[in-house]
Coordinates of C-alpha atoms in Angstrom, one line a residue:
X1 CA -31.4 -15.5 18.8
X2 CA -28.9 -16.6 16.1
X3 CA -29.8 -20.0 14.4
X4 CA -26.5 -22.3 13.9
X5 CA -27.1 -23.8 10.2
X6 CA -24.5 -26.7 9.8
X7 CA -22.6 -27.8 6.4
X8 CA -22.9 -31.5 6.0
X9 CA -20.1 -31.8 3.9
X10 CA -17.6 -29.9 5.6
X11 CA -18.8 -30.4 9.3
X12 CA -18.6 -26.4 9.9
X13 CA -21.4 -23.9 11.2
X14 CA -21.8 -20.4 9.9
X15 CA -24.1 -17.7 11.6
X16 CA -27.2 -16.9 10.1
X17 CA -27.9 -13.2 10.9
X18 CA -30.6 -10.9 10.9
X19 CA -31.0 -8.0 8.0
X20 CA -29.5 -5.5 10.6
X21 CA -26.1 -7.2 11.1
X22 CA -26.2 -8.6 7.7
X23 CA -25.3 -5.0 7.1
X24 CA -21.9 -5.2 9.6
X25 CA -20.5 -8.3 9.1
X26 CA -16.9 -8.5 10.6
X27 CA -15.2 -6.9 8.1
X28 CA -17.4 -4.0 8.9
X29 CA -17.4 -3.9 12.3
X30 CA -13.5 -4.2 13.0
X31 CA -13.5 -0.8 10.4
X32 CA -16.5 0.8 12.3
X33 CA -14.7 0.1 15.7
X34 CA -11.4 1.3 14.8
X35 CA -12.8 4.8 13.3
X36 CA -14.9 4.6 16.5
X37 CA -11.8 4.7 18.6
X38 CA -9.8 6.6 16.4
X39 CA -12.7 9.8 16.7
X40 CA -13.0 9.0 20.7
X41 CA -9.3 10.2 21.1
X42 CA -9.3 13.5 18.3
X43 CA -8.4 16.3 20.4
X44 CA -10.9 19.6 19.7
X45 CA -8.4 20.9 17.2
X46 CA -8.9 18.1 14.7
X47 CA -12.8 18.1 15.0
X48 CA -13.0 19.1 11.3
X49 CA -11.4 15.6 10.6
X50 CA -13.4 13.9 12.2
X51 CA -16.7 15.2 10.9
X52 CA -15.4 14.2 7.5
X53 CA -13.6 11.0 8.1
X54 CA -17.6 10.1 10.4
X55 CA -19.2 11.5 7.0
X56 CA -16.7 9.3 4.2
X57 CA -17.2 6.3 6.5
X58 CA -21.2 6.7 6.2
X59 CA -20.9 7.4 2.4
X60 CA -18.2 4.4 1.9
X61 CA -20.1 2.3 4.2
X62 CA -24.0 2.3 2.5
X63 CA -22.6 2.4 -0.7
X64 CA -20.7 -0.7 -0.1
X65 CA -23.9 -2.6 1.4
X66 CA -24.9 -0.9 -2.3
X67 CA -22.3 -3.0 -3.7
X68 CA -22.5 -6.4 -2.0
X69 CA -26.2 -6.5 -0.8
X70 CA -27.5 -7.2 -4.7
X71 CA -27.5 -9.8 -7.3
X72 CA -27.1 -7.8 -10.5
X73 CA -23.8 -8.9 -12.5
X74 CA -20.7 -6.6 -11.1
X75 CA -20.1 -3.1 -13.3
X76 CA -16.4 -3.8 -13.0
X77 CA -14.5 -6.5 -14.1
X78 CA -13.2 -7.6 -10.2
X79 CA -11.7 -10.8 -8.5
X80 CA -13.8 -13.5 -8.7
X81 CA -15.0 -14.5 -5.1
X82 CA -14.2 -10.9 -3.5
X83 CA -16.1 -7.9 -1.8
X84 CA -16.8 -5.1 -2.8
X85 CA -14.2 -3.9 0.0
X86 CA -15.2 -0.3 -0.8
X87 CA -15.4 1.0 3.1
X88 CA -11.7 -0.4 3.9
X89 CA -10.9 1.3 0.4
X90 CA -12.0 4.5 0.9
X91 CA -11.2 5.2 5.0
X92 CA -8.0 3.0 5.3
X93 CA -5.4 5.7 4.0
X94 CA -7.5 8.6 6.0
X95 CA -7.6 7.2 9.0
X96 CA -3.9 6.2 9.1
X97 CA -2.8 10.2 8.8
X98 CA -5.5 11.5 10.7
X99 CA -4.1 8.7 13.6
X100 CA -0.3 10.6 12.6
X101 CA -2.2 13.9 13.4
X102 CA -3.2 12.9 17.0
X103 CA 0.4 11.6 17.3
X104 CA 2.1 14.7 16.3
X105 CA 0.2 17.1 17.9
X106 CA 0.6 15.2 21.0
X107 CA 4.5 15.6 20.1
X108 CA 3.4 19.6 19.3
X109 CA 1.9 20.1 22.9
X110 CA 5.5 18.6 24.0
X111 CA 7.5 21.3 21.8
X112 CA 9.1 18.7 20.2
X113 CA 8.2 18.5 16.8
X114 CA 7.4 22.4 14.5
X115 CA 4.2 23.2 13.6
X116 CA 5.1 23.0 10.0
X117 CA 5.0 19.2 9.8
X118 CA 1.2 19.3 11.8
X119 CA 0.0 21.6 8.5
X120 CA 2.1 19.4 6.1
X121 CA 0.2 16.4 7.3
X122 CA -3.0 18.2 7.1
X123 CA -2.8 18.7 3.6
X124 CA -1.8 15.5 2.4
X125 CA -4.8 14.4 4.8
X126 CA -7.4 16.1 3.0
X127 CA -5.5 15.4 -0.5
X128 CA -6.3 11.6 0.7
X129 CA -10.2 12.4 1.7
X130 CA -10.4 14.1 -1.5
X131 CA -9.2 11.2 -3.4
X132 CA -11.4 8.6 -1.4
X133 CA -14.0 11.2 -1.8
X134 CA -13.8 11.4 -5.6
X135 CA -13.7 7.2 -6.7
X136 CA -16.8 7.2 -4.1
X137 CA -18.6 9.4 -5.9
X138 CA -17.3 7.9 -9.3
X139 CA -18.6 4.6 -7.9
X140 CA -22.1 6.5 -6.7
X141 CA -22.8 7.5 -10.1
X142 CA -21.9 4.2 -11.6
X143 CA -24.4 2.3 -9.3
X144 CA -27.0 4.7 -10.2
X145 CA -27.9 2.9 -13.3
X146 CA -28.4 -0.4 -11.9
X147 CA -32.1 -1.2 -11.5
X148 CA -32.0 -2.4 -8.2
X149 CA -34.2 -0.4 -5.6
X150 CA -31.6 -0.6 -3.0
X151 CA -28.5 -0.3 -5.2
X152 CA -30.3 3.4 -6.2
X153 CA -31.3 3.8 -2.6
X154 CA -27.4 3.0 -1.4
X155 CA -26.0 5.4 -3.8
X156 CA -28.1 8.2 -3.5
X157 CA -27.7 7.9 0.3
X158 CA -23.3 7.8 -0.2
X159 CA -24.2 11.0 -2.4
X160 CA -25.5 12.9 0.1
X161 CA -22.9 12.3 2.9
X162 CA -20.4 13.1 0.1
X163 CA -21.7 16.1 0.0
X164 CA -21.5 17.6 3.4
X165 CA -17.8 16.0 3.4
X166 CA -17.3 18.0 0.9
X167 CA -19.0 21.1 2.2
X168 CA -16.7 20.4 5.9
X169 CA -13.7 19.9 3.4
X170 CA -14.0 23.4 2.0
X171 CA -14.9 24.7 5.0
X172 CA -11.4 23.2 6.7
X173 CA -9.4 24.6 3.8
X174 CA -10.3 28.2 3.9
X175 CA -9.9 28.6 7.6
X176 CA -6.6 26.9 8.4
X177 CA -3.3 27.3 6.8
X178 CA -1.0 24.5 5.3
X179 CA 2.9 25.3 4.7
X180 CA 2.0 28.9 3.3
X181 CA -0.5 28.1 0.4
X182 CA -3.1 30.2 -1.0
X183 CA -6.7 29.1 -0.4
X184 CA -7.4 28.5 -4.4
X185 CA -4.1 26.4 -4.5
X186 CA -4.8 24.6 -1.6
X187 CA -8.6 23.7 -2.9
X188 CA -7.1 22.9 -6.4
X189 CA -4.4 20.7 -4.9
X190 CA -6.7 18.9 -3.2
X191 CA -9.5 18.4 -6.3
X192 CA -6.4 17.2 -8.6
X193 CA -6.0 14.6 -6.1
X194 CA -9.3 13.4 -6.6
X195 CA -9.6 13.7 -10.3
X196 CA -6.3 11.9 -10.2
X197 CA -7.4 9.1 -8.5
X198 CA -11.0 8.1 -10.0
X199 CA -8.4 8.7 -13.6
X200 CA -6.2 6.0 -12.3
X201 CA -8.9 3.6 -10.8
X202 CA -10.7 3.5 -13.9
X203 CA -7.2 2.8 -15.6
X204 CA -6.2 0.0 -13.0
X205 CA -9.4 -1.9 -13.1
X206 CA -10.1 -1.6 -17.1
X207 CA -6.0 -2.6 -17.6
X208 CA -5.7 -5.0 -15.2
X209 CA -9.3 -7.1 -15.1
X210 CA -9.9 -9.7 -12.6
X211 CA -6.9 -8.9 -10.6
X212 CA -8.3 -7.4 -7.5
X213 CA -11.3 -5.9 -6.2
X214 CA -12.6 -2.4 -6.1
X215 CA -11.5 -1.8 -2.1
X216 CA -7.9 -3.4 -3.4
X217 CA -7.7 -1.2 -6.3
X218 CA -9.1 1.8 -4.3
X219 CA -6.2 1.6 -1.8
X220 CA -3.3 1.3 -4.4
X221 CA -4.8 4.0 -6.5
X222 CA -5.2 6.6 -3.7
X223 CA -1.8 5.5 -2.3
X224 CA -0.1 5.8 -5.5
X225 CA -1.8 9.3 -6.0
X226 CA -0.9 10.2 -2.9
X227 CA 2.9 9.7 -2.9
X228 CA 3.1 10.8 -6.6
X229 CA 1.8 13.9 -5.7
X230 CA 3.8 14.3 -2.5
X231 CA 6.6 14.0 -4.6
X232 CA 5.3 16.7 -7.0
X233 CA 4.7 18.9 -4.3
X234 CA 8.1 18.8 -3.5
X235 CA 9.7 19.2 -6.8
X236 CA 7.3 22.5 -7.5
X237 CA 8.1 23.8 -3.7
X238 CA 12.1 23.6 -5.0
X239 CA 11.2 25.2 -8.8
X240 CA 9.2 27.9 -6.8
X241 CA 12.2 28.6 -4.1
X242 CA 14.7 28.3 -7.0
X243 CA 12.3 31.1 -9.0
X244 CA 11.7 33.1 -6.6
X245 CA 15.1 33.3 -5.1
X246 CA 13.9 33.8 -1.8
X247 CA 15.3 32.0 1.5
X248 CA 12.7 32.5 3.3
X249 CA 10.0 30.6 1.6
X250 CA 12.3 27.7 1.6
X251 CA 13.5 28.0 5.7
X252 CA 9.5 28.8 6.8
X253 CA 8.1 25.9 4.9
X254 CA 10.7 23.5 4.7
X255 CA 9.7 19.8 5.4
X256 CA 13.0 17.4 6.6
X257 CA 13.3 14.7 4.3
X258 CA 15.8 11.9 5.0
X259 CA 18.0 10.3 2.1
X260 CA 16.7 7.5 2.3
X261 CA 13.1 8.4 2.1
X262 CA 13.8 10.1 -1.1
X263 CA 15.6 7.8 -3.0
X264 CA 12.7 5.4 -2.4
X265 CA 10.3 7.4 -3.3
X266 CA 12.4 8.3 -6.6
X267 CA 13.1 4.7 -7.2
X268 CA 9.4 3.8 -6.7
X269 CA 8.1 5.8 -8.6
X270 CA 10.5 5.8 -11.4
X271 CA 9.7 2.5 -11.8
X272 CA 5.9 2.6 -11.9
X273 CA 5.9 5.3 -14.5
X274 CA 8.8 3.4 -16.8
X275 CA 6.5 1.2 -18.6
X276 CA 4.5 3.8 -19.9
X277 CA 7.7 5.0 -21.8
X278 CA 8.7 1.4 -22.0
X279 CA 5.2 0.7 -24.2
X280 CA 5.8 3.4 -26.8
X281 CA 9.4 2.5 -26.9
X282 CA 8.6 -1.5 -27.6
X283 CA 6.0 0.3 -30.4
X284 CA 8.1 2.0 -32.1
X285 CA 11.0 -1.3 -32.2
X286 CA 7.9 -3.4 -33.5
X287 CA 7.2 -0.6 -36.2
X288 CA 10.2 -0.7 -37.3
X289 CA 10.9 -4.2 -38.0
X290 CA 7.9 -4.4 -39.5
X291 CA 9.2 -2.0 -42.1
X292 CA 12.8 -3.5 -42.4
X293 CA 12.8 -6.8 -44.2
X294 CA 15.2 -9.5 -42.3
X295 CA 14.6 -7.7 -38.9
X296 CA 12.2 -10.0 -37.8
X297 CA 14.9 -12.7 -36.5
X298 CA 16.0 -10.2 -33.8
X299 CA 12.9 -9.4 -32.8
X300 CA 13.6 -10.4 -29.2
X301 CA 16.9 -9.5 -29.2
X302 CA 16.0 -6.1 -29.8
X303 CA 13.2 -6.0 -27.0
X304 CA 16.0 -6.6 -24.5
X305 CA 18.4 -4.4 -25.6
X306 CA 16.1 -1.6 -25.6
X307 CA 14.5 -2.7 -22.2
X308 CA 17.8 -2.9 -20.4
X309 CA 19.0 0.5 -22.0
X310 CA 15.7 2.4 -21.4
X311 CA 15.4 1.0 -17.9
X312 CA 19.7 2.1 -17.5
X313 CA 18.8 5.4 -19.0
X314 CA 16.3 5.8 -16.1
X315 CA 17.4 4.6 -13.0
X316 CA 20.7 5.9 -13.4
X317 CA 20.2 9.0 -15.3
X318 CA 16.7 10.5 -14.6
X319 CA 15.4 9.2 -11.1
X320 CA 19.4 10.2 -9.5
X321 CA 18.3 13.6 -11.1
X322 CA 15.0 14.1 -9.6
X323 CA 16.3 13.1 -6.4
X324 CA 19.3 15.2 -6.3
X325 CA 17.3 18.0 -7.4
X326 CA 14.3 17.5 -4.5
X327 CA 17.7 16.8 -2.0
X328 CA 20.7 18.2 -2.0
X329 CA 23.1 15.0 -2.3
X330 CA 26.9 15.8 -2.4
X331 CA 27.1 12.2 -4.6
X332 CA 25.4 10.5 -7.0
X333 CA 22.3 8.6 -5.2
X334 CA 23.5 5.5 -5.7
X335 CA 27.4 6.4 -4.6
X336 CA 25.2 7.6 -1.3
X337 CA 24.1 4.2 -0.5
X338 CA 27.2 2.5 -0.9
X339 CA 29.0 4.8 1.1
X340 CA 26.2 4.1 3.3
X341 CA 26.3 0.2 3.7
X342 CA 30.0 0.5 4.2
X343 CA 29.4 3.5 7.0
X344 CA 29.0 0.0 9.3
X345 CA 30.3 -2.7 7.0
X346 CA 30.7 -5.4 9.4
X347 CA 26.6 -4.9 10.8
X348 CA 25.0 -4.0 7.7
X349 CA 26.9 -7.0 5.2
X350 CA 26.7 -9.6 7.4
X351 CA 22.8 -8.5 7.6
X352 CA 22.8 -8.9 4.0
X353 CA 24.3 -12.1 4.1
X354 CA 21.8 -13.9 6.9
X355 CA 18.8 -12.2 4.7
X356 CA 20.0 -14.1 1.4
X357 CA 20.7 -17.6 3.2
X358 CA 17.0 -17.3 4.4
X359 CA 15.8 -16.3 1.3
X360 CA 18.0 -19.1 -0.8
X361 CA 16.9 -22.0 1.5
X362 CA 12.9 -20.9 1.9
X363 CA 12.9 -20.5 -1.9
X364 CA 14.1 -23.4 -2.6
X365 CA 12.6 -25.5 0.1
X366 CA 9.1 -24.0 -0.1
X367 CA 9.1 -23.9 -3.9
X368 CA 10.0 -28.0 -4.1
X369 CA 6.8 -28.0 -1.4
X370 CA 4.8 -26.4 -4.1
X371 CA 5.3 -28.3 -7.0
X372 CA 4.7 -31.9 -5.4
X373 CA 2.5 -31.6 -2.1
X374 CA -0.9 -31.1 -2.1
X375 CA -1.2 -28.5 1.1
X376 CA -3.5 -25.5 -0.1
X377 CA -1.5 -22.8 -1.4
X378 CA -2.9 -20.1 1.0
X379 CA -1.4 -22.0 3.6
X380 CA 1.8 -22.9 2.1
X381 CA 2.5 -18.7 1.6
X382 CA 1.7 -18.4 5.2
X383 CA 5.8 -20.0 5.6
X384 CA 6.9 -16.7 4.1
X385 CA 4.9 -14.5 6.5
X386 CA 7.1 -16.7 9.1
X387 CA 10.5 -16.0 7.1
X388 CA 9.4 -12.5 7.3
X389 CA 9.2 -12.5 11.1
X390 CA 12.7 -14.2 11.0
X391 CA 14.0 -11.5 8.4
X392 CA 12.5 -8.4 9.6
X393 CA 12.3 -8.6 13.1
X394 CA 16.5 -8.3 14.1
X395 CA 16.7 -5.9 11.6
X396 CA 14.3 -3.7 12.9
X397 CA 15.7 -3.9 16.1
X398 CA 19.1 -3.4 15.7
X399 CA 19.5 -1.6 12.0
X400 CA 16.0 0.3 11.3
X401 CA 17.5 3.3 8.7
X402 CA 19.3 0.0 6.7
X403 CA 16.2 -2.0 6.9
X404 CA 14.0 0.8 5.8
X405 CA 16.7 1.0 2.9
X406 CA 16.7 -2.6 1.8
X407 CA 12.6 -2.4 1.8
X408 CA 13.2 0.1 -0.9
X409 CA 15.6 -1.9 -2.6
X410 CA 13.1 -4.9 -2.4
X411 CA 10.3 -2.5 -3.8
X412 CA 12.4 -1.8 -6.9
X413 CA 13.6 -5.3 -7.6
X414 CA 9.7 -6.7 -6.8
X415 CA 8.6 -3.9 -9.6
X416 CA 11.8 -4.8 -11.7
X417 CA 10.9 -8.3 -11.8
X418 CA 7.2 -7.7 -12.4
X419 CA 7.4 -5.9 -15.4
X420 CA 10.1 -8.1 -17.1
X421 CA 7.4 -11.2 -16.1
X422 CA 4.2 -8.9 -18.0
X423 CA 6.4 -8.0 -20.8
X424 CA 7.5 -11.0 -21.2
X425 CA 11.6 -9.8 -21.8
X426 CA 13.3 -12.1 -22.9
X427 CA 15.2 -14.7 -21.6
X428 CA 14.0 -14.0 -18.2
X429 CA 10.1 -13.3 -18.5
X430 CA 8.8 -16.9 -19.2
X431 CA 10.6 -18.5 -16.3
X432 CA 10.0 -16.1 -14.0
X433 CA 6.2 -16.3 -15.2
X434 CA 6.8 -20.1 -14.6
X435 CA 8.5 -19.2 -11.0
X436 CA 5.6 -17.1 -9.8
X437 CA 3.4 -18.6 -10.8
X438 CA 4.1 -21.9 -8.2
X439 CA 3.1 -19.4 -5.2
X440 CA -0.3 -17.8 -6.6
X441 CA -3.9 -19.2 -5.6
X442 CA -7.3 -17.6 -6.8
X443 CA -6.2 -14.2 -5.7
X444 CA -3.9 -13.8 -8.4
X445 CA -4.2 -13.7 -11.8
X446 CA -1.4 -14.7 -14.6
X447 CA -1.7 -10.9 -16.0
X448 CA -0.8 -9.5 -12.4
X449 CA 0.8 -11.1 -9.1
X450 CA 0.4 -9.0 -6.4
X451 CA 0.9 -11.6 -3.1
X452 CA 4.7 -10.6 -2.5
X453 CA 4.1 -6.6 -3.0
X454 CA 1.3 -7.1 -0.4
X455 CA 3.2 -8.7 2.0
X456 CA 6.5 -6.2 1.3
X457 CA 4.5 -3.7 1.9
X458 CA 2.6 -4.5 4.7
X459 CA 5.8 -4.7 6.8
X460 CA 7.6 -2.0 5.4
X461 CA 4.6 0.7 5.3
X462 CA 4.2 1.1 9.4
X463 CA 7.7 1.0 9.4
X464 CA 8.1 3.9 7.0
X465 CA 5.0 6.0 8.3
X466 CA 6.5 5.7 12.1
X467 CA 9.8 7.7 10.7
X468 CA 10.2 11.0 12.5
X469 CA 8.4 11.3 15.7
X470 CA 6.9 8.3 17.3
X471 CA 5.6 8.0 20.5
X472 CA 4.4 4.3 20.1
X473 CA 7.7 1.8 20.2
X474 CA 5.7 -0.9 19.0
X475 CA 4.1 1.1 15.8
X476 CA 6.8 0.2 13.8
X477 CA 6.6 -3.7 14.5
X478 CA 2.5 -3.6 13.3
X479 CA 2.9 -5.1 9.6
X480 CA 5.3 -7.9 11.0
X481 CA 3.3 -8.8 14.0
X482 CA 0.1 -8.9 12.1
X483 CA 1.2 -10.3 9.1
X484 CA 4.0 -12.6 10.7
X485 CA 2.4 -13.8 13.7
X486 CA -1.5 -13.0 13.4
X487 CA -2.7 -13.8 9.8
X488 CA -0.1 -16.9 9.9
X489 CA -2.0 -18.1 13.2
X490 CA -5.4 -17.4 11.9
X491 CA -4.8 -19.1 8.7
X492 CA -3.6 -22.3 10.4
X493 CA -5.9 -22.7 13.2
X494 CA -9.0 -21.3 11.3
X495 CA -8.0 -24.3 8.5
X496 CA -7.6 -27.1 11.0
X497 CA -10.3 -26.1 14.1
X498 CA -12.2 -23.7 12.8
X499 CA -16.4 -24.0 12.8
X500 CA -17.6 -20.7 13.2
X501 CA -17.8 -18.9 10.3
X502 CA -18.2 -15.3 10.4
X503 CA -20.3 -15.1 6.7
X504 CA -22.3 -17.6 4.8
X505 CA -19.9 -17.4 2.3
X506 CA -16.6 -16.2 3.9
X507 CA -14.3 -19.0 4.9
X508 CA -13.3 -16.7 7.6
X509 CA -14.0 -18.1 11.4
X510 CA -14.2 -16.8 14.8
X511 CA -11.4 -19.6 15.9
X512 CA -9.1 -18.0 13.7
X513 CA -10.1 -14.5 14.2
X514 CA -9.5 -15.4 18.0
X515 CA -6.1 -17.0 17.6
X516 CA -4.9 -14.5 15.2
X517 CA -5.2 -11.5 17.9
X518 CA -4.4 -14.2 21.0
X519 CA -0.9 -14.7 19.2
X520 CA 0.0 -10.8 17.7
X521 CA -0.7 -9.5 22.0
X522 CA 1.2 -12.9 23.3
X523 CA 3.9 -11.5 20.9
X524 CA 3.5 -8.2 21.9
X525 CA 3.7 -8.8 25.2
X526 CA 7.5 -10.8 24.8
X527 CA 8.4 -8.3 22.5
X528 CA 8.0 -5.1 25.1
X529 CA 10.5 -6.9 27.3
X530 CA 13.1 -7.4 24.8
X531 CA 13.3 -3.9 23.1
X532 CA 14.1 -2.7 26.6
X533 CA 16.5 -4.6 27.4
X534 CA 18.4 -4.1 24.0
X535 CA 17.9 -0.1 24.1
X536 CA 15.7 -0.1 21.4
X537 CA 13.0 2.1 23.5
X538 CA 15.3 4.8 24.9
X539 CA 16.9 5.2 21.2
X540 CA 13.3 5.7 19.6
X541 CA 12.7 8.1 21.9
X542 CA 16.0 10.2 21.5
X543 CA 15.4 9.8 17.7
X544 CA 11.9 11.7 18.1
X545 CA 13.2 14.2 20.7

């Protein structure tokens, strides 16, 4: 029996459980149930996946409880107020291919996708589980020297499942084939992945303290990895054709890429590698007056030009480069998307158009709200998951490729903006630092704002990931329903009725948890309906055939 505790001050109840489900609180659970499914359906084909997606969940899982279960000061400098998160961390991005592999070789069984995609996928899947499998044991080793009994105990327990992933990893490797690769390259592809990512964690979370916590910076680590690398991988595949001269290694092993997914993925990560250049650049400026009397007065001045010609040189020179080398474009990149907004002027402008009217009037509106009411800001934000729903959704429906497009475009001008806000480039970084900084709450910090990528993103990514073939018509709508319609829901109704909490010190509650999923299937069940009756359906599934 579970003994209802109740909080005089706020009038709310929280559950006080046993040790044993101490250990799966909801967080927990919803993960364990979803890999739960997600093994239940893996066809006898993929049962070397699963063994080592079951074995990273066990490893991510007790080394978590490692994480959150003691009282010893934190050995990283995380959010204040956060978990651990190391279990969502380490088995989101793993679960979400190996969920692509069960949908594509459904689509294989069907001849209606090549077999060369299946081993593509299979790759980057056990590039991921190498890079969730090398922060875990980063973060093994680095609990080791607390003194805790059971932060020891945790961690030598995570070891040990590592281990045999790592064992079933090899194993997987050497017997299967991926787009033509040797063995050794395949095994070395896969550790770089992992050395990669517990390199770039350990970067992230010493560069930017405080800003999120380890299962945060887990995720955008072994995601940024990740499409890095895929990039890479596709810019050595083109050297080695170009090389080798040889067609057939380019026709046997060729994956389709779309225009559009490469010039995001050029864009993107142009513009996350920049300001590494852009800090030896600003170094060198700031030498420099420092060894030229009078310079000093254009100190600024100078930091601008040299930001807006650096940043020039890059997007328009170097990225276009990189992409037109990885895909053959007949223009310039960015002569390719104009030609592409004006293929359907009159659809994809006036789109344009009803996107910056929201946008102008929920700035404006919501920002005014910000400055002189006193509603909690995590609630206020929960109006643009709302003007998301209102933005997204019609695109979606009636002008995916542009809308996949414009969440590109969005990316680059969210990164743009960022980094002129950090560096502090003037004239625009102080009131843009003044802007943001009406929207944050205790989740962000002033060093880093990270709300609006997370919500960008969590629409746009299902969108993106459902491109080629899909067999699910609502897979693509996931972010905006969730995001939109459920966390919106649960926020408000978990804020006004909620009582049941699901942690002693989570201001999560079961009302909300309830409402949230009552709303996303009431929405889901409207939305079926309407995608039929606008074609959406039957062109989805031409697209994939």
């Amino acid at each position: 029996m579970r003994d209802l505790i109740l909080f005089p001050r706020k009038t709310r109840f929280w559950w006080r459980p046993s040790m044993t489900t101490s250990f799966l609180n909801g967080e927990r659970a919803v993960a364990v149930c979803f890999i739960g499914i997600l093994l239940y359906s893996l066809p006898l084909s993929l049962l070397f996946h699963g063994v080592a997606l079951s074995l990273l969940t066990l490893a991510s899982f007790s080394l978590e409880i490692s994480f959150d279960s003691s009282n010893v000061p934190s050995l990283f400098h995380t959010r204040p107020g956060a978990s651990s998160g190391i279990l969502l961390g380490a088995v989101t991005l793993p679960s979400l291919l190996l969920s692509k592999l069960v949908q594509l070789s459904r689509g294989f069984s069907l001849a209606q996708l090549q077999i060369q995609e299946i081993q593509y996928l299979t790759l980057q899947y056990w590039a991921t589980s190498a890079s969730a499998c090398g922060v875990v044991l980063f973060l093994a080793f680095a609990r080791r020297r607390s003194p805790v009994p059971l932060s020891r105990w945790g961690s030598s327990l995570s070891l040990c499942f590592i281990f045999l992933q790592v064992l079933i990893s090899v194993a997987a490797l050497a017997t299967t084939s991926q787009i033509g690769m040797h063995p050794a390259l395949k095994l070395a592809w896969v550790f770089c992945h992992g050395l990669a990512s517990v390199k770039l964690i350990q970067h992230f979370l010493r560069t930017f303290p405080s800003c999120a916590s380890i299962g945060e910076a887990f995720l955008v680590t072994s995601g940024i990895v990740l499409y890095f690398c895929d990039m890479l991988l596709l810019t050595t595949k083109k050297l080695h054709g170009l090389l080798v001269s040889s067609e057939s290694v380019s026709a046997e092993h060729e994956i389709s890429r779309s225009e559009i997914s490469i010039i995001i993925q050029g864009l993107v990560l142009g513009l996350l590698v920049y300001p590494i250049a852009l800090k030896y650049f600003l170094q060198i400026w700031e030498w420099s007056i420092n060894t030229c009397a009078g310079a000093r007065r254009y100190y600024e001045i100078g930091r601008t030009v040299i930001f807006l010609a650096s940043l020039g040189f890059v997007l328009i020179v170097i990225v276009p480069s990189w992409m037109q080398f990885v895909k053959e474009f007949r223009v310039h990149p960015f002569f390719w998307v104009i030609s592409f907004v004006f293929s359907e002027p009159s659809k994809r402008l006036s789109m344009c158009i009803y996107w910056m009217c929201i946008i102008c009037v929920s700035v404006l509106r919501f920002y005014n709200i910000s400055k002189n009411s006193k509603i909690e800001r995590i609630l206020l934000r929960k109006y643009y998951h709302l003007m998301a729903v209102l933005m997204f959704l019609p695109a979606l429906i009636f002008q995916p490729k542009f809308l996949d497009l414009a969440f590109g475009a969005a990316l680059a001008i969210f990164l743009m903006l960022e980094i002129i806000r950090v560096w502090r480039i003037w004239p625009l970084g102080q009131p843009i630092n003044q802007f943001m900084n009406a929207f944050t709450d205790h989740r962000d910090s002033d060093l880093l704002i990270v709300s609006h990528f997370s919500l960008l993103l969590g629409c746009a990514l299902p969108i993106w990931m459902s491109t080629g073939y899909n067999d699910r018509p609502l897979a693509p709508f996931a972010g905006i329903l969730s995001l939109g319609i459920g966390d919106t829901m649960a926020s408000m109704v978990g804020h006004k009725y909620g009582v049941l909490r699901w942690s002693k010190t989570g201001k999560k509650t079961v009302e909300g948890t309830a409402a949230g999923i009552t709303s996303v299937l009431a929405a889901c069940s409207l939305l079926l309906p309407l995608l039929a009756s606008t074609g959406y359906i039957l062109t989805q599934v031409t697209l994939s055939l």
